[in-house]
Coordinates of C-alpha atoms and ligand atoms in Angstrom, one line a residue:
X1 CA -6.8 66.7 25.6
X2 CA -5.5 69.7 27.5
X3 CA -5.7 73.2 26.1
X4 CA -3.8 76.1 27.7
X5 CA -5.3 79.5 27.1
X6 CA -2.9 82.4 27.0
X7 CA -4.7 85.7 26.7
X8 CA -1.6 87.7 27.4
X9 CA 1.6 85.7 26.6
X10 CA 5.0 87.2 26.7
X11 CA 8.6 86.8 25.8
X12 CA 10.7 86.8 29.0
X13 CA 13.9 88.7 28.3
X14 CA 16.6 88.5 30.9
X15 CA 19.6 90.8 30.7
X16 CA 22.7 91.1 33.0
X17 CA 24.1 94.6 33.5
X18 CA 27.0 95.1 36.1
X19 CA 25.4 98.2 37.5
X20 CA 22.4 100.0 36.1
X21 CA 22.9 103.7 35.3
X22 CA 19.6 105.4 35.0
X23 CA 19.8 108.1 32.3
X24 CA 23.1 106.7 31.0
X25 CA 24.4 104.2 28.5
X26 CA 24.1 100.6 29.9
X27 CA 26.1 97.8 28.2
X28 CA 24.4 94.4 28.5
X29 CA 26.9 91.6 29.3
X30 CA 24.4 88.7 28.7
X31 CA 20.9 88.4 27.3
X32 CA 18.5 85.5 27.2
X33 CA 15.0 85.1 25.7
X34 CA 12.3 82.6 26.5
X35 CA 8.7 82.2 25.6
X36 CA 6.6 82.8 28.7
X37 CA 3.3 83.6 30.3
X38 CA 1.6 81.1 32.5
X39 CA -0.3 79.2 29.7
X40 CA 2.9 78.7 27.7
X41 CA 4.8 77.7 30.8
X42 CA 2.2 75.1 31.6
X43 CA 2.3 73.7 28.0
X44 CA 6.1 73.5 28.3
X45 CA 5.9 71.6 31.5
X46 CA 3.2 69.2 30.3
X47 CA 5.5 68.4 27.3
X48 CA 8.4 67.7 29.7
X49 CA 6.2 65.4 31.7
X50 CA 5.5 63.4 28.5
X51 CA 2.0 64.7 27.8
X52 CA 0.4 66.8 25.2
X53 CA -1.4 70.1 25.1
X54 CA -2.6 72.7 22.6
X55 CA -1.5 76.3 23.3
X56 CA -4.2 78.8 22.3
X57 CA -4.8 82.5 22.9
X58 CA -3.6 85.7 21.2
X59 CA -0.2 86.4 19.5
X60 CA 1.0 89.4 17.6
X61 CA 4.0 90.7 15.7
X62 CA 7.6 89.4 15.7
X63 CA 7.4 88.5 19.4
X64 CA 4.4 86.4 18.6
X65 CA 6.4 84.7 15.8
X66 CA 9.2 84.0 18.3
X67 CA 6.8 82.3 20.7
X68 CA 5.3 80.3 17.8
X69 CA 8.9 79.2 16.8
X70 CA 9.6 78.1 20.4
X71 CA 6.4 76.0 20.5
X72 CA 7.3 74.4 17.2
X73 CA 10.8 73.5 18.4
X74 CA 9.4 71.9 21.4
X75 CA 6.7 70.1 19.4
X76 CA 3.9 71.7 21.3
X77 CA 0.7 72.0 19.2
X78 CA -0.8 75.5 19.0
X79 CA -3.7 77.4 17.4
X80 CA -3.6 81.1 18.2
X81 CA -5.6 84.1 17.0
X82 CA -3.2 86.6 15.4
X83 CA -3.8 90.2 16.3
X84 CA -2.4 93.6 15.3
X85 CA 0.4 94.9 17.5
X86 CA 3.2 93.2 19.3
X87 CA 3.0 90.5 21.9
X88 CA 4.7 91.7 25.1
X89 CA 8.4 91.4 25.9
X90 CA 8.9 91.6 29.6
X91 CA 12.5 92.5 30.5
X92 CA 14.2 91.7 33.8
X93 CA 17.4 93.5 34.4
X94 CA 19.8 91.7 36.8
X95 CA 22.6 93.7 38.4
X96 CA 25.7 92.2 39.9
X97 CA 24.5 93.3 43.4
X98 CA 21.4 91.2 43.0
X99 CA 19.0 94.1 42.3
X100 CA 16.3 93.3 39.7
X101 CA 14.5 95.9 37.6
X102 CA 11.5 94.9 35.6
X103 CA 10.2 96.5 32.4
X104 CA 6.9 95.1 31.3
X105 CA 5.3 96.1 27.9
X106 CA 1.5 96.6 27.7
X107 CA 0.9 94.1 25.0
X108 CA -1.6 94.4 22.1
X109 CA -5.1 95.9 22.4
X110 CA -7.6 93.1 21.9
X111 CA -10.9 94.0 20.3
X112 CA -14.4 92.6 21.2
X113 CA -14.4 90.8 17.8
X114 CA -11.1 89.1 18.5
X115 CA -12.4 87.9 21.9
X116 CA -15.4 86.6 20.0
X117 CA -13.1 84.8 17.6
X118 CA -11.2 83.2 20.4
X119 CA -14.4 82.0 22.1
X120 CA -15.5 80.4 18.9
X121 CA -12.2 78.7 18.4
X122 CA -12.1 77.4 22.0
X123 CA -15.7 76.2 21.6
X124 CA -14.6 74.2 18.6
X125 CA -12.2 72.2 20.8
X126 CA -14.6 71.7 23.8
X127 CA -15.7 68.2 24.4
X128 CA -16.0 65.8 27.4
X129 CA -12.4 64.8 27.3
X130 CA -11.1 68.3 27.1
X131 CA -9.6 70.3 29.9
X132 CA -9.1 74.1 29.5
X133 CA -6.4 75.8 31.6
X134 CA -7.2 79.4 32.3
X135 CA -4.1 80.8 33.9
X136 CA -2.5 84.2 34.4
X137 CA -3.4 87.8 33.8
X138 CA -5.4 89.2 30.8
X139 CA -4.9 92.2 28.7
X140 CA -6.4 95.5 30.0
X141 CA -8.6 95.7 27.0
X142 CA -10.4 92.4 27.9
X143 CA -13.3 92.3 30.4
X144 CA -12.5 90.8 33.8
X145 CA -15.3 88.2 33.4
X146 CA -13.6 86.5 30.4
X147 CA -12.6 83.4 32.4
X148 CA -16.2 83.0 33.6
X149 CA -17.4 83.4 30.0
X150 CA -15.0 80.7 28.8
X151 CA -15.9 78.4 31.7
X152 CA -19.6 78.6 30.9
X153 CA -19.1 78.2 27.2
X154 CA -16.9 75.1 27.4
X155 CA -19.0 73.6 30.2
X156 CA -22.0 73.5 27.8
X157 CA -20.1 70.9 25.8
X158 CA -19.0 68.9 28.8
X159 CA -15.4 70.2 28.9
X160 CA -13.6 70.9 32.2
X161 CA -11.8 74.0 33.4
X162 CA -8.7 74.4 35.6
X163 CA -8.3 78.0 36.7
X164 CA -5.3 79.7 38.2
X165 CA -5.8 83.5 38.5
X166 CA -6.0 86.0 41.3
X167 CA -8.1 89.0 42.4
X168 CA -11.1 90.0 40.4
X169 CA -10.4 87.4 37.7
X170 CA -10.4 84.6 40.3
X171 CA -13.6 85.8 42.0
X172 CA -15.4 86.3 38.7
X173 CA -14.3 82.9 37.4
X174 CA -15.4 81.1 40.6
X175 CA -19.0 82.2 40.0
X176 CA -19.0 80.1 36.9
X177 CA -17.8 77.0 38.8
X178 CA -14.4 76.0 37.5
X179 CA -13.7 72.3 38.1
X180 CA -10.2 72.7 39.4
X181 CA -8.4 75.6 41.0
X182 CA -4.8 76.1 42.2
X183 CA -4.8 79.2 44.3
X184 CA -1.7 80.0 46.4
X185 CA -2.1 80.9 50.1
X186 CA -2.2 84.6 49.5
X187 CA -4.7 84.4 46.7
X188 CA -7.0 82.4 48.9
X189 CA -6.6 84.7 51.9
X190 CA -7.3 87.7 49.7
X191 CA -10.4 86.0 48.2
X192 CA -11.7 85.2 51.7
X193 CA -11.0 88.8 52.9
X194 CA -8.4 87.8 55.5
X195 CA -6.0 90.5 56.5
X196 CA -3.8 88.1 58.4
X197 CA -2.0 84.9 57.6
X198 CA -4.6 82.1 57.6
X199 CA -3.9 78.8 59.5
X200 CA -3.9 75.5 57.7
X201 CA -7.3 74.8 59.2
X202 CA -8.7 78.1 57.9
X203 CA -7.3 77.5 54.4
X204 CA -8.9 74.1 54.5
X205 CA -12.2 75.6 55.5
X206 CA -12.1 78.1 52.6
X207 CA -11.2 75.3 50.2
X208 CA -14.2 73.3 51.5
X209 CA -16.4 76.3 51.0
X210 CA -15.3 76.5 47.4
X211 CA -16.6 73.0 46.8
X212 CA -20.1 74.6 47.3
X213 CA -19.4 76.8 44.3
X214 CA -18.9 73.8 42.1
X215 CA -15.1 73.3 42.4
X216 CA -14.2 69.6 42.4
X217 CA -10.5 69.9 43.1
X218 CA -8.7 72.6 45.0
X219 CA -4.9 72.4 45.2
X220 CA -3.8 75.1 47.6
X221 CA -0.1 75.8 47.3
X222 CA 1.7 77.2 50.2
X223 CA 5.2 77.8 48.8
X224 CA 7.9 76.2 51.0
X225 CA 5.2 75.0 53.4
X226 CA 3.9 72.6 50.8
X227 CA 0.4 72.2 49.6
X228 CA -3.1 71.0 50.5
X229 CA -5.3 69.0 48.1
X230 CA -9.1 69.0 48.7
X231 CA -11.8 67.3 46.8
X232 CA -15.1 65.6 47.9
X233 CA -14.1 62.7 50.1
X234 CA -10.4 63.4 49.9
X235 CA -8.4 66.0 51.8
X236 CA -4.6 65.8 52.3
X237 CA -1.7 67.9 53.1
X238 CA 2.0 67.5 52.0
X239 CA 5.1 69.1 53.3
X240 CA 7.2 70.6 50.5
X241 CA 10.0 68.4 49.3
X242 CA 13.5 69.3 50.4
X243 CA 15.3 70.6 47.3
X244 CA 18.0 73.1 46.5
X245 CA 16.0 76.2 45.6
X246 CA 17.1 78.1 42.5
X247 CA 14.0 80.1 41.5
X248 CA 10.6 79.6 42.9
X249 CA 9.0 81.6 40.0
X250 CA 6.8 79.2 38.0
X251 CA 6.5 76.5 40.8
X252 CA 2.8 77.1 40.8
X253 CA 2.6 76.8 37.1
X254 CA 4.4 73.4 37.3
X255 CA 1.8 72.3 39.8
X256 CA -1.0 73.4 37.4
X257 CA 0.7 71.4 34.6
X258 CA 1.0 68.3 36.8
X259 CA -2.7 68.5 37.8
X260 CA -3.7 68.8 34.1
X261 CA -1.4 66.0 33.0
X262 CA -2.7 63.8 35.8
X263 CA -6.3 64.5 34.7
X264 CA -5.5 63.7 31.1
X265 CA -3.8 60.4 32.1
X266 CA -6.6 59.6 34.5
X267 CA -4.2 59.1 37.4
X268 CA -5.6 58.3 40.9
X269 CA -5.7 60.8 43.8
X270 CA -2.5 59.7 45.4
X271 CA -0.4 59.6 42.2
X272 CA -1.8 63.0 41.2
X273 CA -0.7 64.5 44.5
X274 CA 2.7 63.0 44.3
X275 CA 3.2 64.3 40.8
X276 CA 2.0 67.8 41.8
X277 CA 4.4 68.0 44.7
X278 CA 7.3 66.5 42.7
X279 CA 6.8 68.7 39.6
X280 CA 6.5 71.9 41.6
X281 CA 9.6 71.1 43.8
X282 CA 11.5 70.1 40.6
X283 CA 10.6 73.5 39.1
X284 CA 12.1 75.2 42.1
X285 CA 15.5 73.7 41.2
X286 CA 15.6 75.0 37.7
X287 CA 16.6 78.5 36.4
X288 CA 13.6 80.9 36.0
X289 CA 10.5 79.1 34.7
X290 CA 12.4 76.2 33.0
X291 CA 10.4 73.0 33.5
X292 CA 12.0 70.2 35.5
X293 CA 13.3 67.1 33.8
X294 CA 10.9 64.1 33.9
X295 CA 13.6 61.9 35.5
X296 CA 14.0 64.4 38.4
X297 CA 10.2 64.5 38.9
X298 CA 10.1 60.7 38.9
X299 CA 12.7 60.5 41.7
X300 CA 11.1 63.2 43.7
X301 CA 7.7 61.5 43.5
X302 CA 8.9 58.7 45.8
X303 CA 9.8 61.3 48.5
X304 CA 6.4 62.8 48.8
X305 CA 4.7 62.5 52.2
X306 CA 0.9 62.5 52.2
X307 CA -0.9 63.4 55.5
X308 CA -4.6 63.0 55.7
X309 CA -6.4 66.1 57.0
X310 CA -8.3 65.5 60.2
X311 CA -11.7 66.5 58.8
X312 CA -12.7 64.2 56.0
X313 CA -16.4 65.3 56.1
X314 CA -16.8 66.3 52.6
Ligands
LIG401 N1 11.2 76.4 48.4 C1 10.5 75.4 48.0 N2 10.9 74.1 48.2 C2 10.2 73.0 47.7 N3 9.0 73.1 47.1 C3 8.6 74.4 46.9 C4 9.3 75.6 47.3 N4 8.5 76.7 46.9 C5 7.5 76.2 46.3 N5 7.5 74.8 46.2 C6 6.5 73.9 45.7 O1 5.8 74.6 44.6 C7 4.4 74.7 44.9 C8 3.9 76.0 44.4 O2 4.5 77.1 45.0 P1 3.8 78.5 45.4 O3 2.8 78.3 46.4 O4 4.9 79.4 45.6 O5 3.1 78.8 44.0 P2 2.7 80.2 43.3 O6 2.7 81.3 44.3 O7 1.4 80.0 42.5 O8 3.9 80.3 42.2 P3 3.9 81.0 40.7 O9 2.6 81.7 40.5 O10 5.0 81.9 40.8 O11 4.1 79.9 39.8 C9 4.3 74.5 46.5 O12 3.0 74.0 46.9 C10 5.4 73.5 46.7 O13 5.0 72.2 46.4
LIG402 MG1 0.6 81.2 41.0

């Protein structure tokens, strides 16, 4: 069973305005709402791939209800802690000239008691066949070591953790030894203190070092340069698939979803890599963070090229 943890979910609101007039009346020509946040996006993609997950975390107010409705419609199981205040609505204003203005809400304040209640709930699901996905940012009111705490807690019951976060959250969570990680190039460079663009060899070296922290699978995504997959005894690199790019936002989330689905279905290394490359490339062809259709992912899987990395000394 896969569980996605959304500490800070959001409704993504997209509005079109011909030309934004600051300080004036702006008439919206088109508006669209979607349930978002990394955890929710991962749950949606797992569903599209044909798998199951339970979406957990915090929800509040009418925006929270809307997210719950979307999950119900898509037949995604969920078990959230309800909090006072309103789940975030993040607005993206698109102008005809291509300019995008973002307006992000702060989201509800989460108390220590509510964090405690979430930990207890998560712990109730933790077992050897459970994978927890800790992805995305957290509310300001929550301590930056929360992913490390969850990792330690669920590890006690034999559960696994897939972590996709950046900065301090990433660094702190690593100390608790997550089983799988999916950093992108920049996140890994930042972590390693590089102030220049790392070569593939350098990224591979950092990924190998992370194995010493307890990581068992590192999927390093490199945008349109593809991805690298490193685990003990297995290290490969794949060029990105050639697809018509529409929106690269959420491509990383699709890769996280594919990794989790593959783990749940006990797929082998090669099939896992193919699925990760195909799902993420498929996500690039869709609008916003909309998951790619399973049929498209299946056809893209056949096109994945897997190159062994030189150094297999793991
Ligand atoms: N232009 C592209 N063409 C084909 N595949 C792409 C392209 N951009 C990204 N991908 C695929 O998606 C994967 C993840 O992309 P990326 O490294 O940008 O993730 P990310 O920065 O974590 O994204 P996000 O956090 O916005 O979801 C890449 O490894 C690659 O397989
Ligand atoms: Mg990412």
